PDB file of N, CA and C in Angstrom:
ATOM      1  N   MET A   1       0.835  -1.185   0.000  1.00  0.00           N
ATOM      2  CA  MET A   1       0.000   0.000   0.000  1.00  0.00           C
ATOM      3  C   MET A   1       0.879   1.248   0.000  1.00  0.00           C
ATOM      4  N   ILE A   2       0.367   2.277  -0.661  1.00  0.00           N
ATOM      5  CA  ILE A   2       1.064   3.564  -0.668  1.00  0.00           C
ATOM      6  C   ILE A   2       0.087   4.668  -0.270  1.00  0.00           C
ATOM      7  N   ARG A   3       0.655   5.777   0.144  1.00  0.00           N
ATOM      8  CA  ARG A   3      -0.160   6.936   0.480  1.00  0.00           C
ATOM      9  C   ARG A   3       0.340   8.109  -0.348  1.00  0.00           C
ATOM     10  N   LEU A   4      -0.599   8.797  -0.951  1.00  0.00           N
ATOM     11  CA  LEU A   4      -0.317  10.060  -1.633  1.00  0.00           C
ATOM     12  C   LEU A   4      -0.629  11.163  -0.635  1.00  0.00           C
ATOM     13  N   ASN A   5       0.380  11.968  -0.316  1.00  0.00           N
ATOM     14  CA  ASN A   5       0.232  13.074   0.631  1.00  0.00           C
ATOM     15  C   ASN A   5       0.278  14.379  -0.157  1.00  0.00           C
ATOM     16  N   ILE A   6      -0.776  15.176  -0.025  1.00  0.00           N
ATOM     17  CA  ILE A   6      -0.855  16.469  -0.701  1.00  0.00           C
ATOM     18  C   ILE A   6      -0.982  17.527   0.387  1.00  0.00           C
ATOM     19  N   LEU A   7       0.040  18.361   0.500  1.00  0.00           N
ATOM     20  CA  LEU A   7       0.104  19.357   1.569  1.00  0.00           C
ATOM     21  C   LEU A   7       0.061  20.752   0.960  1.00  0.00           C
ATOM     22  N   TYR A   8      -0.856  21.565   1.435  1.00  0.00           N
ATOM     23  CA  TYR A   8      -1.022  22.928   0.932  1.00  0.00           C
ATOM     24  C   TYR A   8      -0.404  23.908   1.928  1.00  0.00           C
ATOM     25  N   PRO A   9       0.750  24.513   1.581  1.00  0.00           N
ATOM     26  CA  PRO A   9       1.422  25.439   2.498  1.00  0.00           C
ATOM     27  C   PRO A   9       0.536  26.626   2.862  1.00  0.00           C
ATOM     28  N   ASN A  10       0.648  27.027   4.108  1.00  0.00           N
ATOM     29  CA  ASN A  10      -0.073  28.191   4.620  1.00  0.00           C
ATOM     30  C   ASN A  10       0.792  29.420   4.393  1.00  0.00           C
ATOM     31  N   THR A  11       0.862  29.841   3.144  1.00  0.00           N
ATOM     32  CA  THR A  11       1.709  30.956   2.748  1.00  0.00           C
ATOM     33  C   THR A  11       0.942  32.271   2.908  1.00  0.00           C
ATOM     34  N   PRO A  12       1.552  33.273   3.575  1.00  0.00           N
ATOM     35  CA  PRO A  12       0.870  34.566   3.695  1.00  0.00           C
ATOM     36  C   PRO A  12       0.444  35.094   2.325  1.00  0.00           C
ATOM     37  N   GLY A  13      -0.798  35.504   2.233  1.00  0.00           N
ATOM     38  CA  GLY A  13      -1.336  36.043   0.996  1.00  0.00           C
ATOM     39  C   GLY A  13      -1.942  35.012   0.068  1.00  0.00           C
ATOM     40  N   SER A  14      -1.749  33.722   0.367  1.00  0.00           N
ATOM     41  CA  SER A  14      -2.348  32.705  -0.499  1.00  0.00           C
ATOM     42  C   SER A  14      -3.813  32.498  -0.119  1.00  0.00           C
ATOM     43  N   ARG A  15      -4.538  31.901  -1.047  1.00  0.00           N
ATOM     44  CA  ARG A  15      -5.970  31.689  -0.884  1.00  0.00           C
ATOM     45  C   ARG A  15      -6.244  30.188  -0.831  1.00  0.00           C
ATOM     46  N   PHE A  16      -7.118  29.776   0.110  1.00  0.00           N
ATOM     47  CA  PHE A  16      -7.578  28.391   0.168  1.00  0.00           C
ATOM     48  C   PHE A  16      -9.025  28.410   0.624  1.00  0.00           C
ATOM     49  N   ASP A  17      -9.938  27.955  -0.249  1.00  0.00           N
ATOM     50  CA  ASP A  17     -11.374  27.930   0.035  1.00  0.00           C
ATOM     51  C   ASP A  17     -11.730  26.547   0.585  1.00  0.00           C
ATOM     52  N   VAL A  18     -11.748  26.447   1.906  1.00  0.00           N
ATOM     53  CA  VAL A  18     -12.011  25.168   2.576  1.00  0.00           C
ATOM     54  C   VAL A  18     -13.394  24.636   2.213  1.00  0.00           C
ATOM     55  N   ASP A  19     -14.396  25.494   2.163  1.00  0.00           N
ATOM     56  CA  ASP A  19     -15.756  25.043   1.848  1.00  0.00           C
ATOM     57  C   ASP A  19     -15.828  24.420   0.463  1.00  0.00           C
ATOM     58  N   TYR A  20     -15.197  25.045  -0.521  1.00  0.00           N
ATOM     59  CA  TYR A  20     -15.197  24.495  -1.879  1.00  0.00           C
ATOM     60  C   TYR A  20     -14.434  23.175  -1.910  1.00  0.00           C
ATOM     61  N   TYR A  21     -13.301  23.134  -1.241  1.00  0.00           N
ATOM     62  CA  TYR A  21     -12.472  21.932  -1.216  1.00  0.00           C
ATOM     63  C   TYR A  21     -13.254  20.744  -0.638  1.00  0.00           C
ATOM     64  N   LEU A  22     -13.911  20.979   0.499  1.00  0.00           N
ATOM     65  CA  LEU A  22     -14.662  19.906   1.158  1.00  0.00           C
ATOM     66  C   LEU A  22     -15.974  19.575   0.451  1.00  0.00           C
ATOM     67  N   GLY A  23     -16.640  20.578  -0.066  1.00  0.00           N
ATOM     68  CA  GLY A  23     -17.969  20.372  -0.633  1.00  0.00           C
ATOM     69  C   GLY A  23     -18.000  20.014  -2.106  1.00  0.00           C
ATOM     70  N   THR A  24     -16.960  20.374  -2.851  1.00  0.00           N
ATOM     71  CA  THR A  24     -16.960  20.141  -4.298  1.00  0.00           C
ATOM     72  C   THR A  24     -15.755  19.329  -4.763  1.00  0.00           C
ATOM     73  N   HIS A  25     -14.546  19.808  -4.443  1.00  0.00           N
ATOM     74  CA  HIS A  25     -13.349  19.160  -4.993  1.00  0.00           C
ATOM     75  C   HIS A  25     -13.164  17.731  -4.485  1.00  0.00           C
ATOM     76  N   MET A  26     -13.228  17.535  -3.192  1.00  0.00           N
ATOM     77  CA  MET A  26     -12.975  16.190  -2.664  1.00  0.00           C
ATOM     78  C   MET A  26     -14.074  15.189  -3.027  1.00  0.00           C
ATOM     79  N   PRO A  27     -15.351  15.568  -3.031  1.00  0.00           N
ATOM     80  CA  PRO A  27     -16.351  14.618  -3.543  1.00  0.00           C
ATOM     81  C   PRO A  27     -16.085  14.253  -5.008  1.00  0.00           C
ATOM     82  N   MET A  28     -15.645  15.237  -5.818  1.00  0.00           N
ATOM     83  CA  MET A  28     -15.301  14.956  -7.210  1.00  0.00           C
ATOM     84  C   MET A  28     -14.128  13.972  -7.267  1.00  0.00           C
ATOM     85  N   ALA A  29     -13.115  14.184  -6.455  1.00  0.00           N
ATOM     86  CA  ALA A  29     -11.950  13.296  -6.436  1.00  0.00           C
ATOM     87  C   ALA A  29     -12.364  11.873  -6.080  1.00  0.00           C
ATOM     88  N   LYS A  30     -13.172  11.723  -5.053  1.00  0.00           N
ATOM     89  CA  LYS A  30     -13.622  10.383  -4.649  1.00  0.00           C
ATOM     90  C   LYS A  30     -14.410   9.710  -5.766  1.00  0.00           C
ATOM     91  N   GLN A  31     -15.263  10.463  -6.422  1.00  0.00           N
ATOM     92  CA  GLN A  31     -16.084   9.892  -7.503  1.00  0.00           C
ATOM     93  C   GLN A  31     -15.210   9.520  -8.696  1.00  0.00           C
ATOM     94  N   LEU A  32     -14.268  10.383  -9.063  1.00  0.00           N
ATOM     95  CA  LEU A  32     -13.427  10.117 -10.226  1.00  0.00           C
ATOM     96  C   LEU A  32     -12.454   8.957  -9.987  1.00  0.00           C
ATOM     97  N   PHE A  33     -11.855   8.892  -8.815  1.00  0.00           N
ATOM     98  CA  PHE A  33     -10.939   7.788  -8.527  1.00  0.00           C
ATOM     99  C   PHE A  33     -11.691   6.465  -8.369  1.00  0.00           C
ATOM    100  N   GLY A  34     -12.893   6.523  -7.812  1.00  0.00           N
ATOM    101  CA  GLY A  34     -13.694   5.311  -7.656  1.00  0.00           C
ATOM    102  C   GLY A  34     -13.009   4.278  -6.772  1.00  0.00           C
ATOM    103  N   GLU A  35     -13.099   3.019  -7.175  1.00  0.00           N
ATOM    104  CA  GLU A  35     -12.613   1.898  -6.371  1.00  0.00           C
ATOM    105  C   GLU A  35     -11.103   1.897  -6.157  1.00  0.00           C
ATOM    106  N   VAL A  36     -10.350   2.559  -7.019  1.00  0.00           N
ATOM    107  CA  VAL A  36      -8.892   2.560  -6.874  1.00  0.00           C
ATOM    108  C   VAL A  36      -8.455   3.329  -5.618  1.00  0.00           C
ATOM    109  N   LEU A  37      -9.270   4.277  -5.173  1.00  0.00           N
ATOM    110  CA  LEU A  37      -9.006   5.033  -3.949  1.00  0.00           C
ATOM    111  C   LEU A  37      -9.517   4.229  -2.765  1.00  0.00           C
ATOM    112  N   LYS A  38      -8.603   3.786  -1.912  1.00  0.00           N
ATOM    113  CA  LYS A  38      -8.970   2.908  -0.799  1.00  0.00           C
ATOM    114  C   LYS A  38      -9.386   3.677   0.447  1.00  0.00           C
ATOM    115  N   GLU A  39      -8.813   4.859   0.637  1.00  0.00           N
ATOM    116  CA  GLU A  39      -9.115   5.642   1.837  1.00  0.00           C
ATOM    117  C   GLU A  39      -8.635   7.069   1.613  1.00  0.00           C
ATOM    118  N   VAL A  40      -9.323   8.014   2.190  1.00  0.00           N
ATOM    119  CA  VAL A  40      -8.878   9.404   2.140  1.00  0.00           C
ATOM    120  C   VAL A  40      -9.133  10.040   3.502  1.00  0.00           C
ATOM    121  N   THR A  41      -8.151  10.799   3.977  1.00  0.00           N
ATOM    122  CA  THR A  41      -8.322  11.590   5.186  1.00  0.00           C
ATOM    123  C   THR A  41      -7.866  13.013   4.881  1.00  0.00           C
ATOM    124  N   LEU A  42      -8.541  13.959   5.501  1.00  0.00           N
ATOM    125  CA  LEU A  42      -8.239  15.373   5.318  1.00  0.00           C
ATOM    126  C   LEU A  42      -7.927  15.979   6.673  1.00  0.00           C
ATOM    127  N   GLU A  43      -6.960  16.887   6.692  1.00  0.00           N
ATOM    128  CA  GLU A  43      -6.591  17.565   7.927  1.00  0.00           C
ATOM    129  C   GLU A  43      -6.491  19.063   7.646  1.00  0.00           C
ATOM    130  N   HIS A  44      -7.224  19.843   8.428  1.00  0.00           N
ATOM    131  CA  HIS A  44      -7.208  21.301   8.298  1.00  0.00           C
ATOM    132  C   HIS A  44      -6.274  21.844   9.379  1.00  0.00           C
ATOM    133  N   GLY A  45      -5.191  22.515   8.977  1.00  0.00           N
ATOM    134  CA  GLY A  45      -4.210  23.029   9.927  1.00  0.00           C
ATOM    135  C   GLY A  45      -4.820  24.004  10.913  1.00  0.00           C
ATOM    136  N   MET A  46      -4.443  23.842  12.184  1.00  0.00           N
ATOM    137  CA  MET A  46      -4.973  24.695  13.251  1.00  0.00           C
ATOM    138  C   MET A  46      -3.928  25.657  13.819  1.00  0.00           C
ATOM    139  N   ALA A  47      -2.727  25.143  14.042  1.00  0.00           N
ATOM    140  CA  ALA A  47      -1.693  25.964  14.663  1.00  0.00           C
ATOM    141  C   ALA A  47      -0.335  25.318  14.435  1.00  0.00           C
ATOM    142  N   GLY A  48       0.698  26.128  14.593  1.00  0.00           N
ATOM    143  CA  GLY A  48       2.057  25.619  14.537  1.00  0.00           C
ATOM    144  C   GLY A  48       2.494  25.144  15.910  1.00  0.00           C
ATOM    145  N   VAL A  49       3.748  24.805  16.015  1.00  0.00           N
ATOM    146  CA  VAL A  49       4.290  24.258  17.263  1.00  0.00           C
ATOM    147  C   VAL A  49       4.426  25.326  18.351  1.00  0.00           C
ATOM    148  N   GLU A  50       4.756  26.533  17.952  1.00  0.00           N
ATOM    149  CA  GLU A  50       4.892  27.626  18.908  1.00  0.00           C
ATOM    150  C   GLU A  50       3.507  28.167  19.271  1.00  0.00           C
ATOM    151  N   PRO A  51       3.311  28.620  20.519  1.00  0.00           N
ATOM    152  CA  PRO A  51       2.015  29.178  20.901  1.00  0.00           C
ATOM    153  C   PRO A  51       1.599  30.317  19.964  1.00  0.00           C
ATOM    154  N   ASP A  52       0.353  30.275  19.544  1.00  0.00           N
ATOM    155  CA  ASP A  52      -0.250  31.304  18.686  1.00  0.00           C
ATOM    156  C   ASP A  52       0.393  31.429  17.312  1.00  0.00           C
ATOM    157  N   SER A  53       1.160  30.419  16.879  1.00  0.00           N
ATOM    158  CA  SER A  53       1.758  30.477  15.546  1.00  0.00           C
ATOM    159  C   SER A  53       0.823  29.823  14.532  1.00  0.00           C
ATOM    160  N   PRO A  54       0.869  30.280  13.275  1.00  0.00           N
ATOM    161  CA  PRO A  54      -0.010  29.705  12.253  1.00  0.00           C
ATOM    162  C   PRO A  54       0.471  28.301  11.857  1.00  0.00           C
ATOM    163  N   PRO A  55      -0.432  27.480  11.327  1.00  0.00           N
ATOM    164  CA  PRO A  55      -0.027  26.154  10.877  1.00  0.00           C
ATOM    165  C   PRO A  55       0.894  26.247   9.665  1.00  0.00           C
ATOM    166  N   THR A  56       1.779  25.283   9.517  1.00  0.00           N
ATOM    167  CA  THR A  56       2.656  25.224   8.353  1.00  0.00           C
ATOM    168  C   THR A  56       1.855  24.937   7.097  1.00  0.00           C
ATOM    169  N   TYR A  57       0.853  24.073   7.234  1.00  0.00           N
ATOM    170  CA  TYR A  57      -0.012  23.685   6.111  1.00  0.00           C
ATOM    171  C   TYR A  57      -1.452  24.020   6.455  1.00  0.00           C
ATOM    172  N   ILE A  58      -2.135  24.676   5.522  1.00  0.00           N
ATOM    173  CA  ILE A  58      -3.542  25.026   5.736  1.00  0.00           C
ATOM    174  C   ILE A  58      -4.436  23.801   5.585  1.00  0.00           C
ATOM    175  N   MET A  59      -4.024  22.877   4.698  1.00  0.00           N
ATOM    176  CA  MET A  59      -4.796  21.647   4.483  1.00  0.00           C
ATOM    177  C   MET A  59      -3.837  20.559   4.063  1.00  0.00           C
ATOM    178  N   SER A  60      -4.137  19.339   4.481  1.00  0.00           N
ATOM    179  CA  SER A  60      -3.410  18.186   3.966  1.00  0.00           C
ATOM    180  C   SER A  60      -4.410  17.089   3.639  1.00  0.00           C
ATOM    181  N   CYS A  61      -4.107  16.404   2.553  1.00  0.00           N
ATOM    182  CA  CYS A  61      -4.954  15.327   2.046  1.00  0.00           C
ATOM    183  C   CYS A  61      -4.078  14.083   1.946  1.00  0.00           C
ATOM    184  N   HIS A  62      -4.579  12.975   2.459  1.00  0.00           N
ATOM    185  CA  HIS A  62      -3.835  11.719   2.453  1.00  0.00           C
ATOM    186  C   HIS A  62      -4.724  10.654   1.819  1.00  0.00           C
ATOM    187  N   MET A  63      -4.287  10.135   0.677  1.00  0.00           N
ATOM    188  CA  MET A  63      -5.064   9.148  -0.079  1.00  0.00           C
ATOM    189  C   MET A  63      -4.292   7.834  -0.137  1.00  0.00           C
ATOM    190  N   ARG A  64      -4.981   6.735   0.146  1.00  0.00           N
ATOM    191  CA  ARG A  64      -4.341   5.423   0.128  1.00  0.00           C
ATOM    192  C   ARG A  64      -4.724   4.676  -1.140  1.00  0.00           C
ATOM    193  N   PHE A  65      -3.701   4.088  -1.791  1.00  0.00           N
ATOM    194  CA  PHE A  65      -3.866   3.302  -3.013  1.00  0.00           C
ATOM    195  C   PHE A  65      -3.079   2.003  -2.878  1.00  0.00           C
ATOM    196  N   GLU A  66      -3.409   1.017  -3.695  1.00  0.00           N
ATOM    197  CA  GLU A  66      -2.675  -0.245  -3.698  1.00  0.00           C
ATOM    198  C   GLU A  66      -1.220  -0.040  -4.106  1.00  0.00           C
ATOM    199  N   SER A  67      -0.974   0.844  -5.062  1.00  0.00           N
ATOM    200  CA  SER A  67       0.369   1.047  -5.587  1.00  0.00           C
ATOM    201  C   SER A  67       0.435   2.393  -6.312  1.00  0.00           C
ATOM    202  N   ILE A  68       1.671   2.840  -6.571  1.00  0.00           N
ATOM    203  CA  ILE A  68       1.848   4.051  -7.372  1.00  0.00           C
ATOM    204  C   ILE A  68       1.289   3.809  -8.770  1.00  0.00           C
ATOM    205  N   GLU A  69       1.490   2.599  -9.282  1.00  0.00           N
ATOM    206  CA  GLU A  69       0.995   2.260 -10.620  1.00  0.00           C
ATOM    207  C   GLU A  69      -0.529   2.373 -10.694  1.00  0.00           C
ATOM    208  N   ALA A  70      -1.219   1.934  -9.643  1.00  0.00           N
ATOM    209  CA  ALA A  70      -2.688   2.041  -9.617  1.00  0.00           C
ATOM    210  C   ALA A  70      -3.111   3.507  -9.631  1.00  0.00           C
ATOM    211  N   PHE A  71      -2.413   4.322  -8.834  1.00  0.00           N
ATOM    212  CA  PHE A  71      -2.707   5.752  -8.841  1.00  0.00           C
ATOM    213  C   PHE A  71      -2.455   6.347 -10.222  1.00  0.00           C
ATOM    214  N   MET A  72      -1.273   6.057 -10.805  1.00  0.00           N
ATOM    215  CA  MET A  72      -0.891   6.653 -12.083  1.00  0.00           C
ATOM    216  C   MET A  72      -1.843   6.256 -13.208  1.00  0.00           C
ATOM    217  N   GLU A  73      -2.317   5.034 -13.188  1.00  0.00           N
ATOM    218  CA  GLU A  73      -3.267   4.592 -14.216  1.00  0.00           C
ATOM    219  C   GLU A  73      -4.556   5.402 -14.111  1.00  0.00           C
ATOM    220  N   ALA A  74      -5.048   5.578 -12.881  1.00  0.00           N
ATOM    221  CA  ALA A  74      -6.259   6.379 -12.691  1.00  0.00           C
ATOM    222  C   ALA A  74      -5.992   7.845 -13.042  1.00  0.00           C
ATOM    223  N   TRP A  75      -4.860   8.373 -12.599  1.00  0.00           N
ATOM    224  CA  TRP A  75      -4.534   9.782 -12.846  1.00  0.00           C
ATOM    225  C   TRP A  75      -4.444  10.076 -14.340  1.00  0.00           C
ATOM    226  N   SER A  76      -3.972   9.111 -15.114  1.00  0.00           N
ATOM    227  CA  SER A  76      -3.866   9.328 -16.563  1.00  0.00           C
ATOM    228  C   SER A  76      -5.235   9.581 -17.190  1.00  0.00           C
ATOM    229  N   ARG A  77      -6.293   9.086 -16.571  1.00  0.00           N
ATOM    230  CA  ARG A  77      -7.655   9.276 -17.075  1.00  0.00           C
ATOM    231  C   ARG A  77      -8.332  10.515 -16.503  1.00  0.00           C
ATOM    232  N   ILE A  78      -8.024  10.854 -15.250  1.00  0.00           N
ATOM    233  CA  ILE A  78      -8.787  11.905 -14.557  1.00  0.00           C
ATOM    234  C   ILE A  78      -7.961  13.134 -14.192  1.00  0.00           C
ATOM    235  N   GLY A  79      -6.662  13.076 -14.368  1.00  0.00           N
ATOM    236  CA  GLY A  79      -5.782  14.147 -13.903  1.00  0.00           C
ATOM    237  C   GLY A  79      -6.092  15.510 -14.462  1.00  0.00           C
ATOM    238  N   GLU A  80      -6.417  15.564 -15.729  1.00  0.00           N
ATOM    239  CA  GLU A  80      -6.700  16.864 -16.339  1.00  0.00           C
ATOM    240  C   GLU A  80      -7.929  17.509 -15.702  1.00  0.00           C
ATOM    241  N   GLN A  81      -8.976  16.719 -15.486  1.00  0.00           N
ATOM    242  CA  GLN A  81     -10.197  17.252 -14.883  1.00  0.00           C
ATOM    243  C   GLN A  81      -9.973  17.629 -13.420  1.00  0.00           C
ATOM    244  N   LEU A  82      -9.369  16.727 -12.653  1.00  0.00           N
ATOM    245  CA  LEU A  82      -9.180  16.983 -11.230  1.00  0.00           C
ATOM    246  C   LEU A  82      -8.151  18.087 -10.998  1.00  0.00           C
ATOM    247  N   GLY A  83      -7.035  18.031 -11.708  1.00  0.00           N
ATOM    248  CA  GLY A  83      -6.024  19.076 -11.577  1.00  0.00           C
ATOM    249  C   GLY A  83      -6.520  20.427 -12.047  1.00  0.00           C
ATOM    250  N   GLY A  84      -7.386  20.419 -13.047  1.00  0.00           N
ATOM    251  CA  GLY A  84      -7.945  21.663 -13.565  1.00  0.00           C
ATOM    252  C   GLY A  84      -8.862  22.372 -12.591  1.00  0.00           C
ATOM    253  N   ASP A  85      -9.306  21.642 -11.559  1.00  0.00           N
ATOM    254  CA  ASP A  85     -10.201  22.239 -10.558  1.00  0.00           C
ATOM    255  C   ASP A  85      -9.433  22.962  -9.454  1.00  0.00           C
ATOM    256  N   ILE A  86      -8.144  22.745  -9.353  1.00  0.00           N
ATOM    257  CA  ILE A  86      -7.349  23.321  -8.261  1.00  0.00           C
ATOM    258  C   ILE A  86      -7.490  24.843  -8.171  1.00  0.00           C
ATOM    259  N   PRO A  87      -7.435  25.603  -9.271  1.00  0.00           N
ATOM    260  CA  PRO A  87      -7.573  27.064  -9.146  1.00  0.00           C
ATOM    261  C   PRO A  87      -8.910  27.507  -8.554  1.00  0.00           C
ATOM    262  N   ASN A  88      -9.907  26.628  -8.526  1.00  0.00           N
ATOM    263  CA  ASN A  88     -11.186  26.991  -7.931  1.00  0.00           C
ATOM    264  C   ASN A  88     -11.128  27.063  -6.406  1.00  0.00           C
ATOM    265  N   TYR A  89     -10.106  26.457  -5.780  1.00  0.00           N
ATOM    266  CA  TYR A  89     -10.037  26.511  -4.323  1.00  0.00           C
ATOM    267  C   TYR A  89      -8.715  27.062  -3.768  1.00  0.00           C
ATOM    268  N   THR A  90      -7.655  27.091  -4.577  1.00  0.00           N
ATOM    269  CA  THR A  90      -6.409  27.626  -4.041  1.00  0.00           C
ATOM    270  C   THR A  90      -5.490  28.170  -5.131  1.00  0.00           C
ATOM    271  N   ASP A  91      -4.603  29.059  -4.704  1.00  0.00           N
ATOM    272  CA  ASP A  91      -3.524  29.514  -5.574  1.00  0.00           C
ATOM    273  C   ASP A  91      -2.172  29.074  -5.001  1.00  0.00           C
ATOM    274  N   ALA A  92      -2.203  28.267  -3.945  1.00  0.00           N
ATOM    275  CA  ALA A  92      -0.984  27.774  -3.306  1.00  0.00           C
ATOM    276  C   ALA A  92      -0.548  26.467  -3.976  1.00  0.00           C
ATOM    277  N   PRO A  93       0.673  26.405  -4.502  1.00  0.00           N
ATOM    278  CA  PRO A  93       1.136  25.153  -5.097  1.00  0.00           C
ATOM    279  C   PRO A  93       1.309  24.091  -4.007  1.00  0.00           C
ATOM    280  N   PRO A  94       0.745  22.912  -4.202  1.00  0.00           N
ATOM    281  CA  PRO A  94       0.848  21.879  -3.174  1.00  0.00           C
ATOM    282  C   PRO A  94       2.215  21.202  -3.159  1.00  0.00           C
ATOM    283  N   VAL A  95       2.562  20.668  -1.996  1.00  0.00           N
ATOM    284  CA  VAL A  95       3.718  19.804  -1.826  1.00  0.00           C
ATOM    285  C   VAL A  95       3.180  18.379  -1.898  1.00  0.00           C
ATOM    286  N   ILE A  96       3.727  17.555  -2.801  1.00  0.00           N
ATOM    287  CA  ILE A  96       3.194  16.218  -3.029  1.00  0.00           C
ATOM    288  C   ILE A  96       4.278  15.182  -2.783  1.00  0.00           C
ATOM    289  N   GLN A  97       3.896  14.137  -2.068  1.00  0.00           N
ATOM    290  CA  GLN A  97       4.836  13.055  -1.777  1.00  0.00           C
ATOM    291  C   GLN A  97       4.091  11.725  -1.742  1.00  0.00           C
ATOM    292  N   PHE A  98       4.690  10.710  -2.367  1.00  0.00           N
ATOM    293  CA  PHE A  98       4.204   9.347  -2.229  1.00  0.00           C
ATOM    294  C   PHE A  98       4.993   8.696  -1.100  1.00  0.00           C
ATOM    295  N   SER A  99       4.312   7.925  -0.264  1.00  0.00           N
ATOM    296  CA  SER A  99       4.958   7.223   0.828  1.00  0.00           C
ATOM    297  C   SER A  99       4.503   5.773   0.850  1.00  0.00           C
ATOM    298  N   GLU A 100       5.424   4.904   1.207  1.00  0.00           N
ATOM    299  CA  GLU A 100       5.089   3.496   1.414  1.00  0.00           C
ATOM    300  C   GLU A 100       4.524   3.379   2.823  1.00  0.00           C
ATOM    301  N   ILE A 101       3.398   2.686   2.971  1.00  0.00           N
ATOM    302  CA  ILE A 101       2.799   2.477   4.293  1.00  0.00           C
ATOM    303  C   ILE A 101       3.475   1.248   4.905  1.00  0.00           C
ATOM    304  N   LEU A 102       4.114   1.447   6.026  1.00  0.00           N
ATOM    305  CA  LEU A 102       4.854   0.369   6.685  1.00  0.00           C
ATOM    306  C   LEU A 102       4.073  -0.160   7.893  1.00  0.00           C
ATOM    307  N   PRO A 103       4.165  -1.446   8.125  1.00  0.00           N
ATOM    308  CA  PRO A 103       3.473  -2.018   9.301  1.00  0.00           C
ATOM    309  C   PRO A 103       4.227  -1.653  10.576  1.00  0.00           C
ATOM    310  N   LEU A 104       3.496  -1.453  11.643  1.00  0.00           N
ATOM    311  CA  LEU A 104       4.075  -1.207  12.952  1.00  0.00           C
ATOM    312  C   LEU A 104       4.063  -2.536  13.704  1.00  0.00           C
ATOM    313  N   GLU A 105       5.230  -2.984  14.039  1.00  0.00           N
ATOM    314  CA  GLU A 105       5.304  -4.294  14.711  1.00  0.00           C
ATOM    315  C   GLU A 105       5.503  -4.156  16.183  1.00  0.00           C
TER     316      GLU A 105
END
């Protein structure tokens, strides 16, 4: 299993429409990915480590897939539509990382 991590930096002056992201973009993502998407979790940044400091990331999205290949096959079909929706909720370029999910023994 792998996880796709999409982190949206909380950059001063950037825009992120949480309502649009939760109400439109993510339902579209779930519908477009369909069965290949095994799990998705969303985290809305609240604060940084220092008292009263802003969060490093305004939003993070974590999607679980069987493999990078499974993700890439789906993305080849839906990427243009899903990626094209990004300007509707943010102007912040996301930080993207694939991670291998390791068992905790």
